[in-house]
PDB file of C-alpha atoms and ligand atoms in Angstrom:
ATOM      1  CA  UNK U   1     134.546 169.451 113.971  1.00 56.00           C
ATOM      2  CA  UNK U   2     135.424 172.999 114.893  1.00 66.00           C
ATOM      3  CA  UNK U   3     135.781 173.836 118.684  1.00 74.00           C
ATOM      4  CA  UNK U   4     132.532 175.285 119.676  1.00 82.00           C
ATOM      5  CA  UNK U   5     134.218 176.348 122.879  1.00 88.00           C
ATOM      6  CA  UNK U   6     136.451 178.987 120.675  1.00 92.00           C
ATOM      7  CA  UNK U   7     134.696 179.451 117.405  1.00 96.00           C
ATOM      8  CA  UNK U   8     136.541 180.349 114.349  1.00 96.00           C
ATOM      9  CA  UNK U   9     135.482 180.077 111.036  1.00 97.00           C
ATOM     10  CA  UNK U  10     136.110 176.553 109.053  1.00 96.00           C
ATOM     11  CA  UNK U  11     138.656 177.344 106.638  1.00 96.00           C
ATOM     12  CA  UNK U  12     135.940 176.858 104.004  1.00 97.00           C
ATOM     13  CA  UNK U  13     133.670 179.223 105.532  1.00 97.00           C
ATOM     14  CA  UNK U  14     136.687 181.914 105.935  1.00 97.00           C
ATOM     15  CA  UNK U  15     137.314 181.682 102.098  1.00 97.00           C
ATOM     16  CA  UNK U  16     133.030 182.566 102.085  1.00 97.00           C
ATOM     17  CA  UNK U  17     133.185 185.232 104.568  1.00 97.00           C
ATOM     18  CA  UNK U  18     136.054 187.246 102.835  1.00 96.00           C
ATOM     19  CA  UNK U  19     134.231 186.929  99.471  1.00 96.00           C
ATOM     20  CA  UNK U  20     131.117 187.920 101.099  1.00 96.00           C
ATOM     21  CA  UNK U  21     132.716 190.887 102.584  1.00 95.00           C
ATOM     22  CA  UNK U  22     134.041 192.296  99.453  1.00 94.00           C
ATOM     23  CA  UNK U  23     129.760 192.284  98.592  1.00 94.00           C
ATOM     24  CA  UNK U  24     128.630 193.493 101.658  1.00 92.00           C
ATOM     25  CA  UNK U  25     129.807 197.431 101.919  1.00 88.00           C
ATOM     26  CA  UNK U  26     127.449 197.401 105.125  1.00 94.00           C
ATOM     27  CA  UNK U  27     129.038 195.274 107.553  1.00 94.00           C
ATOM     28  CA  UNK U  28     126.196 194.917 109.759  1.00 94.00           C
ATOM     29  CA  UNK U  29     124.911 193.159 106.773  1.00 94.00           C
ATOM     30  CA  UNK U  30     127.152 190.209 106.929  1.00 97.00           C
ATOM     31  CA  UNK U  31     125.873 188.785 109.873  1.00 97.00           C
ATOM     32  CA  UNK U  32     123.293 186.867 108.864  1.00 97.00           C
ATOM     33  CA  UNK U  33     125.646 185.003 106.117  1.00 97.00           C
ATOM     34  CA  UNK U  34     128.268 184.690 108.943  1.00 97.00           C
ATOM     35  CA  UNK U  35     125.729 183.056 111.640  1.00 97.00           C
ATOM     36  CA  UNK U  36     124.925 180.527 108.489  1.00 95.00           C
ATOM     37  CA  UNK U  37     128.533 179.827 107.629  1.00 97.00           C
ATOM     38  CA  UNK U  38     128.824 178.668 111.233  1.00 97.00           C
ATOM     39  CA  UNK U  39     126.061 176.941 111.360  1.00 93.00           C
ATOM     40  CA  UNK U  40     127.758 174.842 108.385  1.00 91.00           C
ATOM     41  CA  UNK U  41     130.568 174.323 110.218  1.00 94.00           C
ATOM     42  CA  UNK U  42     129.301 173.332 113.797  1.00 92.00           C
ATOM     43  CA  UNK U  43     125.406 172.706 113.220  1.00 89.00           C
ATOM     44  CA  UNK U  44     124.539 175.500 115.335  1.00 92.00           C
ATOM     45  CA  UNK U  45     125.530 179.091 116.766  1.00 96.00           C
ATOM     46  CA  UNK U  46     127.597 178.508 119.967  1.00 95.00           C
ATOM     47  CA  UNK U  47     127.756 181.533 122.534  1.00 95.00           C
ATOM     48  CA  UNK U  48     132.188 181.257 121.320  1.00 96.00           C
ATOM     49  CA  UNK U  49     130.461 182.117 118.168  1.00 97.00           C
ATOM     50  CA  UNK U  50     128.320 184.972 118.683  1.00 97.00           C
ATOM     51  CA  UNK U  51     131.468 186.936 119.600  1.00 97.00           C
ATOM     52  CA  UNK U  52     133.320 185.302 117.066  1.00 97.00           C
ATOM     53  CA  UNK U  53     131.400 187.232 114.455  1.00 98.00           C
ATOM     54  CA  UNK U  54     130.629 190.233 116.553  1.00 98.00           C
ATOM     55  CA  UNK U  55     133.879 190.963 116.264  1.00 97.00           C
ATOM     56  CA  UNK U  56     134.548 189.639 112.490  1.00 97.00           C
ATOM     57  CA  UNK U  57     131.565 191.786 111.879  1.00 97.00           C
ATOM     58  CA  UNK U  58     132.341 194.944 113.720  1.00 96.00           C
ATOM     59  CA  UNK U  59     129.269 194.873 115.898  1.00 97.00           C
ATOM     60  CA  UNK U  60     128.684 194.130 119.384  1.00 97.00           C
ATOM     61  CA  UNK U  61     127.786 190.600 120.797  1.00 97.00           C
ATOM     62  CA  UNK U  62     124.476 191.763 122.182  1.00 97.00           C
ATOM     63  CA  UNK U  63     123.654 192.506 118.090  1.00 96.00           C
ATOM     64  CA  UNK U  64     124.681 189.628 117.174  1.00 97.00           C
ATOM     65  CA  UNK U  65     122.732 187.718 119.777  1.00 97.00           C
ATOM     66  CA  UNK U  66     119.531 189.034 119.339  1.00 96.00           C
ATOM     67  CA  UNK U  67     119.640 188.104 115.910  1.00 96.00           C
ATOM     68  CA  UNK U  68     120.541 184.751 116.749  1.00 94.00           C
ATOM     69  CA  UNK U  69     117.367 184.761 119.294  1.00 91.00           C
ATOM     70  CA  UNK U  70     115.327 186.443 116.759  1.00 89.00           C
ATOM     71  CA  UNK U  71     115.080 183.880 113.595  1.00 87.00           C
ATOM     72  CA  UNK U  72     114.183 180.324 114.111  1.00 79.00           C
ATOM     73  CA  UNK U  73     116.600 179.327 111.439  1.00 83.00           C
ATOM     74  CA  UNK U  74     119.420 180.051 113.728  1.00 90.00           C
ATOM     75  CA  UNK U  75     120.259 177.416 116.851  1.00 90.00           C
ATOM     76  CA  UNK U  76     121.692 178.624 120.097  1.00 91.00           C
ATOM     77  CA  UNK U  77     121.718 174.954 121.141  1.00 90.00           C
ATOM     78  CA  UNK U  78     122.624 171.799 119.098  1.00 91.00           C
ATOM     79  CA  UNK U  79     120.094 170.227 116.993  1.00 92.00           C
ATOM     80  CA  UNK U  80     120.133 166.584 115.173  1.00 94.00           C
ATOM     81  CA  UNK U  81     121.271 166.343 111.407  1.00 93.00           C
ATOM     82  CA  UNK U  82     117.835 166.927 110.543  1.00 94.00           C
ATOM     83  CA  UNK U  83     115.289 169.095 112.586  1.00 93.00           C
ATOM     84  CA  UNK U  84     111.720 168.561 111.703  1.00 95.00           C
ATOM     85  CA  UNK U  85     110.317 172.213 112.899  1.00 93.00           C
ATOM     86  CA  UNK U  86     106.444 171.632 112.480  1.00 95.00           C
ATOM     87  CA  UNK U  87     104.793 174.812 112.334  1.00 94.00           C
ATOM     88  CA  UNK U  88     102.102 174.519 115.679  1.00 91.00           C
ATOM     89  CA  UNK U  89     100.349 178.398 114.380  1.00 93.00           C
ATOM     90  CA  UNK U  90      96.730 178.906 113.592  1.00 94.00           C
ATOM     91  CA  UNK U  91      96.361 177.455 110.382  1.00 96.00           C
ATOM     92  CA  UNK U  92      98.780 174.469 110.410  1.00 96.00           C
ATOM     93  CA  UNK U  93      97.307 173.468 113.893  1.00 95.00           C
ATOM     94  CA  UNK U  94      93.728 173.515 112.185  1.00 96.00           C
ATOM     95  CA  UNK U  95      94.899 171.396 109.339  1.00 96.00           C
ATOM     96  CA  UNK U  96      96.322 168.423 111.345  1.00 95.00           C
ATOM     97  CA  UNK U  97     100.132 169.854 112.787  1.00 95.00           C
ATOM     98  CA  UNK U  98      98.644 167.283 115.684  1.00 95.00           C
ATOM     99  CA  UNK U  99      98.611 164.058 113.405  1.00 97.00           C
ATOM    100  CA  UNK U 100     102.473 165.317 112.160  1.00 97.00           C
ATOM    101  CA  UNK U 101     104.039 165.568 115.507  1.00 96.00           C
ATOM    102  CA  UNK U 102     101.949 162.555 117.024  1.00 97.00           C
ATOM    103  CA  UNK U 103     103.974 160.778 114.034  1.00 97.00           C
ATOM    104  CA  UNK U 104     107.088 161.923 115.030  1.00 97.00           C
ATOM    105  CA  UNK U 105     106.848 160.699 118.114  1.00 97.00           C
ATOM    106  CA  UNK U 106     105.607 157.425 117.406  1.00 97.00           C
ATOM    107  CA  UNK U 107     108.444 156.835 114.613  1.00 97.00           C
ATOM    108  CA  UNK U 108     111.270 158.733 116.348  1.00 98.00           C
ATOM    109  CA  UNK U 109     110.317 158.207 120.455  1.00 97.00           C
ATOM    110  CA  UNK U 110     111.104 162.092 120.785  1.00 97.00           C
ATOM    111  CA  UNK U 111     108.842 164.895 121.692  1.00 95.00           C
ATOM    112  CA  UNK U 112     108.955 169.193 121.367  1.00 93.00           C
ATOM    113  CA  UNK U 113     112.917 169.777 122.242  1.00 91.00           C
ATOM    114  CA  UNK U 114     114.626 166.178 122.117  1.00 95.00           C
ATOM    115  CA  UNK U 115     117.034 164.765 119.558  1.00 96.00           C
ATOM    116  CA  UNK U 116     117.199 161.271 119.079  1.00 97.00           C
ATOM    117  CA  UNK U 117     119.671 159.692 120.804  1.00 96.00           C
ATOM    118  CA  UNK U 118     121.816 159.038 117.249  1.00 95.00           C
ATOM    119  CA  UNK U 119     121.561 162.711 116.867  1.00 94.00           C
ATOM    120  CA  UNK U 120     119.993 162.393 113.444  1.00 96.00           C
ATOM    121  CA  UNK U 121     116.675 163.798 114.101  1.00 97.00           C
ATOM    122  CA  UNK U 122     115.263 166.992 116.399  1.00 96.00           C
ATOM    123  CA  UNK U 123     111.541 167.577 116.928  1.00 95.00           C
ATOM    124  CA  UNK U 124     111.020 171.690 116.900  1.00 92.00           C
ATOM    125  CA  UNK U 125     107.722 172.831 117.582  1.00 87.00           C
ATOM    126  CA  UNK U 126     107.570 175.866 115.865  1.00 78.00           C
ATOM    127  CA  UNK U 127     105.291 178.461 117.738  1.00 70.00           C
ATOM    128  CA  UNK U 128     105.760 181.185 114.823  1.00 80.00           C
ATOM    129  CA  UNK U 129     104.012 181.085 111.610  1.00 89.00           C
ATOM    130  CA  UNK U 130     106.364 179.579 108.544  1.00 91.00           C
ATOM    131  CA  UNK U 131     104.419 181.710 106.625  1.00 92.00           C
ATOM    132  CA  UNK U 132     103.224 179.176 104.169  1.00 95.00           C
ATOM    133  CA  UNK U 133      99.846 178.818 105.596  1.00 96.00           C
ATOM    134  CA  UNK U 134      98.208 178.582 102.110  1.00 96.00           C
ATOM    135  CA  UNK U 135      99.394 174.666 102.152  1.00 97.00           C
ATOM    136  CA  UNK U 136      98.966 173.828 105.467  1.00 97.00           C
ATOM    137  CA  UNK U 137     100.330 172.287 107.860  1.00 97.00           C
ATOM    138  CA  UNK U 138     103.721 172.793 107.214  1.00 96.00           C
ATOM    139  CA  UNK U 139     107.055 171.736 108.648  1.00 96.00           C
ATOM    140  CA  UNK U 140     110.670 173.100 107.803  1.00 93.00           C
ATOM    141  CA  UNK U 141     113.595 170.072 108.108  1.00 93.00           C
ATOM    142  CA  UNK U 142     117.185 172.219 107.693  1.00 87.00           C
ATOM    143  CA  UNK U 143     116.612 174.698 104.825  1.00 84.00           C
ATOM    144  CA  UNK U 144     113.685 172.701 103.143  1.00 92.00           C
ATOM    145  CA  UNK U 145     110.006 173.471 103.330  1.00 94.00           C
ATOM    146  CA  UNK U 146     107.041 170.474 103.096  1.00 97.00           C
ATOM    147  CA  UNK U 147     103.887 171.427 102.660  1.00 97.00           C
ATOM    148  CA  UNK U 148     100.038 170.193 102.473  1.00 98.00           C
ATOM    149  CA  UNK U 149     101.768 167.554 105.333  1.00 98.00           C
ATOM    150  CA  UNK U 150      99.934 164.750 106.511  1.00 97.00           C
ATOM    151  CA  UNK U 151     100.901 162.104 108.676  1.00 97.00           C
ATOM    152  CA  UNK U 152     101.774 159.543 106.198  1.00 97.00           C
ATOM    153  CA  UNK U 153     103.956 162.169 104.079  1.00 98.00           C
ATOM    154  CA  UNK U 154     105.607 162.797 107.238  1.00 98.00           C
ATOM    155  CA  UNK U 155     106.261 159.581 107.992  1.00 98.00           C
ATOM    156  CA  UNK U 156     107.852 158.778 104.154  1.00 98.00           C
ATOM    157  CA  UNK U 157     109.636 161.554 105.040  1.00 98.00           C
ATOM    158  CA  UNK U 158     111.472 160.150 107.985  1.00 98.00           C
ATOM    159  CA  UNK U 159     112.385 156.433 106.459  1.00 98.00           C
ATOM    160  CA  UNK U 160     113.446 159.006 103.391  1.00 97.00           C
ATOM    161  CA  UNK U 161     115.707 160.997 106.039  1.00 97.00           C
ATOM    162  CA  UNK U 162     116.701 157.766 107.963  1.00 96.00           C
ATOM    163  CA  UNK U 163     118.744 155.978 104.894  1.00 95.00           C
ATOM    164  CA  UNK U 164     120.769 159.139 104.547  1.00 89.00           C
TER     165      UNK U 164
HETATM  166  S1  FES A 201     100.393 178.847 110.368  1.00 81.37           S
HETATM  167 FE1  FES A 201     101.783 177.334 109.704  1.00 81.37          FE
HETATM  168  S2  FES A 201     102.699 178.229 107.978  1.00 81.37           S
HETATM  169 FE2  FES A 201     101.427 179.799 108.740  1.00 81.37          FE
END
């Protein structure tokens, strides 16, 4: 695992990042790609990182840091191999996002903000809308969405996640 005390790309994600710059005329552009590609290599954005790209990038740190702050599919902190982010707006909290995270804790023994302690699962309660309200309640795990949840989907869901 990369040092997230002096971030530098993975050499994988520097092959990405030069190809992606040779797409991206507009710099400024490439920094959402380059917070993903380190989240592939360290599972989240580590402050080393943030100036890291800033200065891959050509932008300053503070630019690069309220992005990070600004989506919730960026990390500032680390987060389990899978984080079940269960949408807690309006319409997913009217259609049961309750039942969902009452089921994560029962199956996992981890509330809003804890990992478990093998670091395979974080519980995210997501206070902004997922925007997929349509089939709610809904819950994002990594770059996946699940929709029309219930508590027994969710739960499937976590054996699934468990045997990987
Ligand atoms: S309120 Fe949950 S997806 Fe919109």
């Amino acid at each position: 695992m990369a040092d997230t005390d002096n971030y530098e790309f993975s050499s994988d994600s520097e092959v990405k990042f030069k190809d992606l710059e040779a797409k991206f005329p507009e710099r400024s552009s490439l920094v959402l790609w380059a917070l993903h590609l380190v989240q592939d290599d360290v599972g989240f954005v580590p402050h080393s990182a943030v100036d890291y790209v800033a200065k891959r990038v050509g932008v300053s740190s503070s630019w690069v840091a309220g992005v990070v702050s600004f989506y919730s599919m960026y990390y500032d902190h680390p987060v389990g191999k899978y984080n079940l982010n269960i949408c807690y707006n309006a319409a997913c909290w009217m259609h049961g996002s309750d039942d969902l995270e009452g089921c994560v804790t029962e199956k996992l023994g981890i509330g809003p903000g804890e990992t478990t302690k093998d670091g395979k699962f974080t519980f995210t309660r997501q206070a902004e809308c997922l925007a997929a309200c349509g089939n709610a309640p809904a819950i994002q795990v990594n770059h996946d969405y699940h929709e029309n949840m219930t508590a027994d989907k969710m739960a499937s869901l976590i054996d699934e996640l468990s045997k990987k």
